[in-house]
C-alpha cells in the first residue's frame, strides 16, 4: 500500500466525444486530443500531483495536501484552460468531464471508494454535457 499524505484529493477527467473524433478523423487525431489534455493537466496542476492515464480517454489525478477551495480552483482553472485552448484550436476542440473528491470530506472511506466518488461526479458532468449537446443539435 502506498502512503499518501492527508488530506488529498482525487480528480477524474474524461474526454468527451473522443470516439467521434477517432471515427471521423482517425486515431492519430484522437491521440493528439489525448496528448493536448495531458498537456493541459500538466501545465495547470501542481508539480506534486500524480497524473495517470486511466483507460483510453480518462485521467486520474492525485492531489496531495489540498482542501475544497484549492480543488474548486484547480477544476475552474482546468475549465478556463480548456476554453482558452478551444478559442485558439476551434478546428479540433477539447471537451472533457471532470469530477473530484476530497479525503477530508470523506474521512472514513477507502482510497478506491474516494476514487469512485470522483468518478461518479465526473460521470454526472459527462451526462450533463451529452444531454446539453442533444438539445443544441
PDB file of C-alpha atoms in Angstrom:
ATOM      1  CA  UNK A   1       0.000   0.000   0.000  1.00  0.00           C
ATOM      2  CA  UNK A   2       1.331   3.431  -0.953  1.00  0.00           C
ATOM      3  CA  UNK A   3       1.439   6.099   1.737  1.00  0.00           C
ATOM      4  CA  UNK A   4      -0.489   9.221   0.727  1.00  0.00           C
ATOM      5  CA  UNK A   5      -0.286  12.278   2.981  1.00  0.00           C
ATOM      6  CA  UNK A   6      -3.601  13.565   4.261  1.00  0.00           C
ATOM      7  CA  UNK A   7      -5.552  15.450   3.157  1.00  0.00           C
ATOM      8  CA  UNK A   8      -5.606  14.627  -0.533  1.00  0.00           C
ATOM      9  CA  UNK A   9      -7.931  14.988  -3.459  1.00  0.00           C
ATOM     10  CA  UNK A  10      -8.683  12.833  -6.445  1.00  0.00           C
ATOM     11  CA  UNK A  11      -9.719  14.243  -9.807  1.00  0.00           C
ATOM     12  CA  UNK A  12     -11.099  12.145 -12.619  1.00  0.00           C
ATOM     13  CA  UNK A  13     -11.005  13.765 -16.063  1.00  0.00           C
ATOM     14  CA  UNK A  14     -12.584  12.009 -19.049  1.00  0.00           C
ATOM     15  CA  UNK A  15     -12.594  13.226 -22.644  1.00  0.00           C
ATOM     16  CA  UNK A  16     -15.989  13.765 -24.243  1.00  0.00           C
ATOM     17  CA  UNK A  17     -16.523  12.852 -27.878  1.00  0.00           C
ATOM     18  CA  UNK A  18     -13.217  11.042 -28.428  1.00  0.00           C
ATOM     19  CA  UNK A  19     -14.900   8.110 -30.171  1.00  0.00           C
ATOM     20  CA  UNK A  20     -16.427  10.508 -32.688  1.00  0.00           C
ATOM     21  CA  UNK A  21     -13.005  12.110 -33.284  1.00  0.00           C
ATOM     22  CA  UNK A  22     -11.411   8.678 -33.766  1.00  0.00           C
ATOM     23  CA  UNK A  23     -14.227   7.522 -36.085  1.00  0.00           C
ATOM     24  CA  UNK A  24     -14.332  10.656 -38.239  1.00  0.00           C
ATOM     25  CA  UNK A  25     -10.736  11.929 -38.195  1.00  0.00           C
ATOM     26  CA  UNK A  26      -8.713   8.845 -37.270  1.00  0.00           C
ATOM     27  CA  UNK A  27      -6.935   7.551 -34.200  1.00  0.00           C
ATOM     28  CA  UNK A  28      -3.846   9.713 -34.779  1.00  0.00           C
ATOM     29  CA  UNK A  29      -6.012  12.821 -34.379  1.00  0.00           C
ATOM     30  CA  UNK A  30      -7.664  11.254 -31.330  1.00  0.00           C
ATOM     31  CA  UNK A  31      -4.203  10.665 -29.878  1.00  0.00           C
ATOM     32  CA  UNK A  32      -3.448  14.367 -30.398  1.00  0.00           C
ATOM     33  CA  UNK A  33      -6.535  15.238 -28.343  1.00  0.00           C
ATOM     34  CA  UNK A  34      -5.394  12.918 -25.541  1.00  0.00           C
ATOM     35  CA  UNK A  35      -1.915  14.479 -25.657  1.00  0.00           C
ATOM     36  CA  UNK A  36      -3.355  18.014 -25.519  1.00  0.00           C
ATOM     37  CA  UNK A  37      -5.485  17.151 -22.487  1.00  0.00           C
ATOM     38  CA  UNK A  38      -2.460  15.640 -20.719  1.00  0.00           C
ATOM     39  CA  UNK A  39      -0.514  18.799 -21.533  1.00  0.00           C
ATOM     40  CA  UNK A  40      -3.261  20.990 -20.042  1.00  0.00           C
ATOM     41  CA  UNK A  41      -3.309  18.830 -16.896  1.00  0.00           C
ATOM     42  CA  UNK A  42       0.491  19.005 -16.500  1.00  0.00           C
ATOM     43  CA  UNK A  43       0.525  22.781 -17.020  1.00  0.00           C
ATOM     44  CA  UNK A  44      -2.346  23.572 -14.635  1.00  0.00           C
ATOM     45  CA  UNK A  45      -1.996  21.137 -11.754  1.00  0.00           C
ATOM     46  CA  UNK A  46       0.657  21.465  -9.055  1.00  0.00           C
ATOM     47  CA  UNK A  47       4.027  19.784  -9.521  1.00  0.00           C
ATOM     48  CA  UNK A  48       3.413  17.341  -6.667  1.00  0.00           C
ATOM     49  CA  UNK A  49       0.274  15.923  -8.274  1.00  0.00           C
ATOM     50  CA  UNK A  50       0.347  12.459  -9.777  1.00  0.00           C
ATOM     51  CA  UNK A  51      -1.353  12.304 -13.195  1.00  0.00           C
ATOM     52  CA  UNK A  52      -2.160   8.869 -14.625  1.00  0.00           C
ATOM     53  CA  UNK A  53      -3.865   7.892 -17.827  1.00  0.00           C
ATOM     54  CA  UNK A  54      -6.721   5.678 -16.745  1.00  0.00           C
ATOM     55  CA  UNK A  55      -8.147   3.742 -19.638  1.00  0.00           C
ATOM     56  CA  UNK A  56      -8.280   5.060 -23.159  1.00  0.00           C
ATOM     57  CA  UNK A  57      -9.538   8.598 -22.646  1.00  0.00           C
ATOM     58  CA  UNK A  58      -9.616   9.084 -18.898  1.00  0.00           C
ATOM     59  CA  UNK A  59      -7.096  10.513 -16.439  1.00  0.00           C
ATOM     60  CA  UNK A  60      -6.912  10.060 -12.683  1.00  0.00           C
ATOM     61  CA  UNK A  61      -5.094  12.700 -10.666  1.00  0.00           C
ATOM     62  CA  UNK A  62      -3.902  12.510  -7.072  1.00  0.00           C
ATOM     63  CA  UNK A  63      -3.574  15.943  -5.468  1.00  0.00           C
ATOM     64  CA  UNK A  64      -1.749  15.770  -2.112  1.00  0.00           C
ATOM     65  CA  UNK A  65      -2.444  18.310   0.594  1.00  0.00           C
ATOM     66  CA  UNK A  66      -5.422  20.169  -0.862  1.00  0.00           C
ATOM     67  CA  UNK A  67      -8.697  21.475   0.532  1.00  0.00           C
ATOM     68  CA  UNK A  68     -12.087  22.271  -1.073  1.00  0.00           C
ATOM     69  CA  UNK A  69     -11.105  25.813  -2.069  1.00  0.00           C
ATOM     70  CA  UNK A  70      -7.989  24.538  -3.845  1.00  0.00           C
ATOM     71  CA  UNK A  71      -9.889  21.661  -5.511  1.00  0.00           C
ATOM     72  CA  UNK A  72     -12.507  24.069  -6.836  1.00  0.00           C
ATOM     73  CA  UNK A  73      -9.747  26.396  -8.028  1.00  0.00           C
ATOM     74  CA  UNK A  74      -7.995  23.599  -9.951  1.00  0.00           C
ATOM     75  CA  UNK A  75     -11.247  22.494 -11.583  1.00  0.00           C
ATOM     76  CA  UNK A  76     -12.106  26.075 -12.565  1.00  0.00           C
ATOM     77  CA  UNK A  77      -8.572  26.620 -13.885  1.00  0.00           C
ATOM     78  CA  UNK A  78      -8.801  23.413 -15.952  1.00  0.00           C
ATOM     79  CA  UNK A  79     -12.090  24.560 -17.462  1.00  0.00           C
ATOM     80  CA  UNK A  80     -10.647  28.006 -18.218  1.00  0.00           C
ATOM     81  CA  UNK A  81      -7.574  26.411 -19.838  1.00  0.00           C
ATOM     82  CA  UNK A  82      -9.844  24.215 -21.961  1.00  0.00           C
ATOM     83  CA  UNK A  83     -11.844  27.259 -23.089  1.00  0.00           C
ATOM     84  CA  UNK A  84      -8.647  29.168 -23.911  1.00  0.00           C
ATOM     85  CA  UNK A  85      -7.308  26.188 -25.876  1.00  0.00           C
ATOM     86  CA  UNK A  86     -10.596  25.808 -27.768  1.00  0.00           C
ATOM     87  CA  UNK A  87     -10.654  29.514 -28.652  1.00  0.00           C
ATOM     88  CA  UNK A  88      -7.338  29.023 -30.472  1.00  0.00           C
ATOM     89  CA  UNK A  89      -7.974  25.483 -31.778  1.00  0.00           C
ATOM     90  CA  UNK A  90     -11.596  25.633 -32.930  1.00  0.00           C
ATOM     91  CA  UNK A  91     -10.857  23.064 -35.648  1.00  0.00           C
ATOM     92  CA  UNK A  92     -10.169  20.392 -33.007  1.00  0.00           C
ATOM     93  CA  UNK A  93     -11.612  21.479 -29.660  1.00  0.00           C
ATOM     94  CA  UNK A  94     -11.190  19.527 -26.442  1.00  0.00           C
ATOM     95  CA  UNK A  95     -14.189  18.654 -24.320  1.00  0.00           C
ATOM     96  CA  UNK A  96     -13.970  16.783 -21.050  1.00  0.00           C
ATOM     97  CA  UNK A  97     -15.913  15.945 -17.952  1.00  0.00           C
ATOM     98  CA  UNK A  98     -14.318  16.337 -14.539  1.00  0.00           C
ATOM     99  CA  UNK A  99     -15.158  15.145 -11.051  1.00  0.00           C
ATOM    100  CA  UNK A 100     -13.359  15.416  -7.764  1.00  0.00           C
ATOM    101  CA  UNK A 101     -13.445  14.099  -4.224  1.00  0.00           C
ATOM    102  CA  UNK A 102     -11.512  15.016  -1.088  1.00  0.00           C
ATOM    103  CA  UNK A 103     -10.300  12.737   1.680  1.00  0.00           C
ATOM    104  CA  UNK A 104     -11.046  15.497   4.215  1.00  0.00           C
ATOM    105  CA  UNK A 105     -14.740  15.408   3.260  1.00  0.00           C
ATOM    106  CA  UNK A 106     -14.924  11.594   3.390  1.00  0.00           C
ATOM    107  CA  UNK A 107     -12.502  10.576   6.167  1.00  0.00           C
ATOM    108  CA  UNK A 108     -13.868   7.080   6.741  1.00  0.00           C
ATOM    109  CA  UNK A 109     -13.767   5.650   3.225  1.00  0.00           C
ATOM    110  CA  UNK A 110     -11.051   3.825   1.324  1.00  0.00           C
ATOM    111  CA  UNK A 111      -8.980   5.366  -1.460  1.00  0.00           C
ATOM    112  CA  UNK A 112     -10.776   3.247  -4.038  1.00  0.00           C
ATOM    113  CA  UNK A 113     -14.160   4.414  -2.718  1.00  0.00           C
ATOM    114  CA  UNK A 114     -12.958   8.029  -2.832  1.00  0.00           C
ATOM    115  CA  UNK A 115     -11.904   7.439  -6.438  1.00  0.00           C
ATOM    116  CA  UNK A 116     -15.407   6.042  -7.031  1.00  0.00           C
ATOM    117  CA  UNK A 117     -16.966   9.260  -5.701  1.00  0.00           C
ATOM    118  CA  UNK A 118     -14.783  11.372  -8.008  1.00  0.00           C
ATOM    119  CA  UNK A 119     -15.666   9.072 -10.903  1.00  0.00           C
ATOM    120  CA  UNK A 120     -19.397   9.375 -10.143  1.00  0.00           C
ATOM    121  CA  UNK A 121     -19.118  13.180 -10.117  1.00  0.00           C
ATOM    122  CA  UNK A 122     -17.258  13.063 -13.443  1.00  0.00           C
ATOM    123  CA  UNK A 123     -19.952  10.812 -14.898  1.00  0.00           C
ATOM    124  CA  UNK A 124     -22.701  13.273 -13.852  1.00  0.00           C
ATOM    125  CA  UNK A 125     -20.724  16.058 -15.564  1.00  0.00           C
ATOM    126  CA  UNK A 126     -20.360  13.882 -18.676  1.00  0.00           C
ATOM    127  CA  UNK A 127     -24.101  13.092 -18.764  1.00  0.00           C
ATOM    128  CA  UNK A 128     -24.913  16.809 -18.494  1.00  0.00           C
ATOM    129  CA  UNK A 129     -22.530  17.621 -21.388  1.00  0.00           C
ATOM    130  CA  UNK A 130     -24.039  14.988 -23.675  1.00  0.00           C
ATOM    131  CA  UNK A 131     -27.602  15.990 -22.692  1.00  0.00           C
ATOM    132  CA  UNK A 132     -26.788  19.630 -23.492  1.00  0.00           C
ATOM    133  CA  UNK A 133     -25.394  18.616 -26.905  1.00  0.00           C
ATOM    134  CA  UNK A 134     -28.585  16.722 -27.746  1.00  0.00           C
ATOM    135  CA  UNK A 135     -30.614  19.847 -27.005  1.00  0.00           C
ATOM    136  CA  UNK A 136     -28.329  22.033 -29.125  1.00  0.00           C
ATOM    137  CA  UNK A 137     -28.191  19.794 -32.170  1.00  0.00           C
TER     138      UNK A 137
END
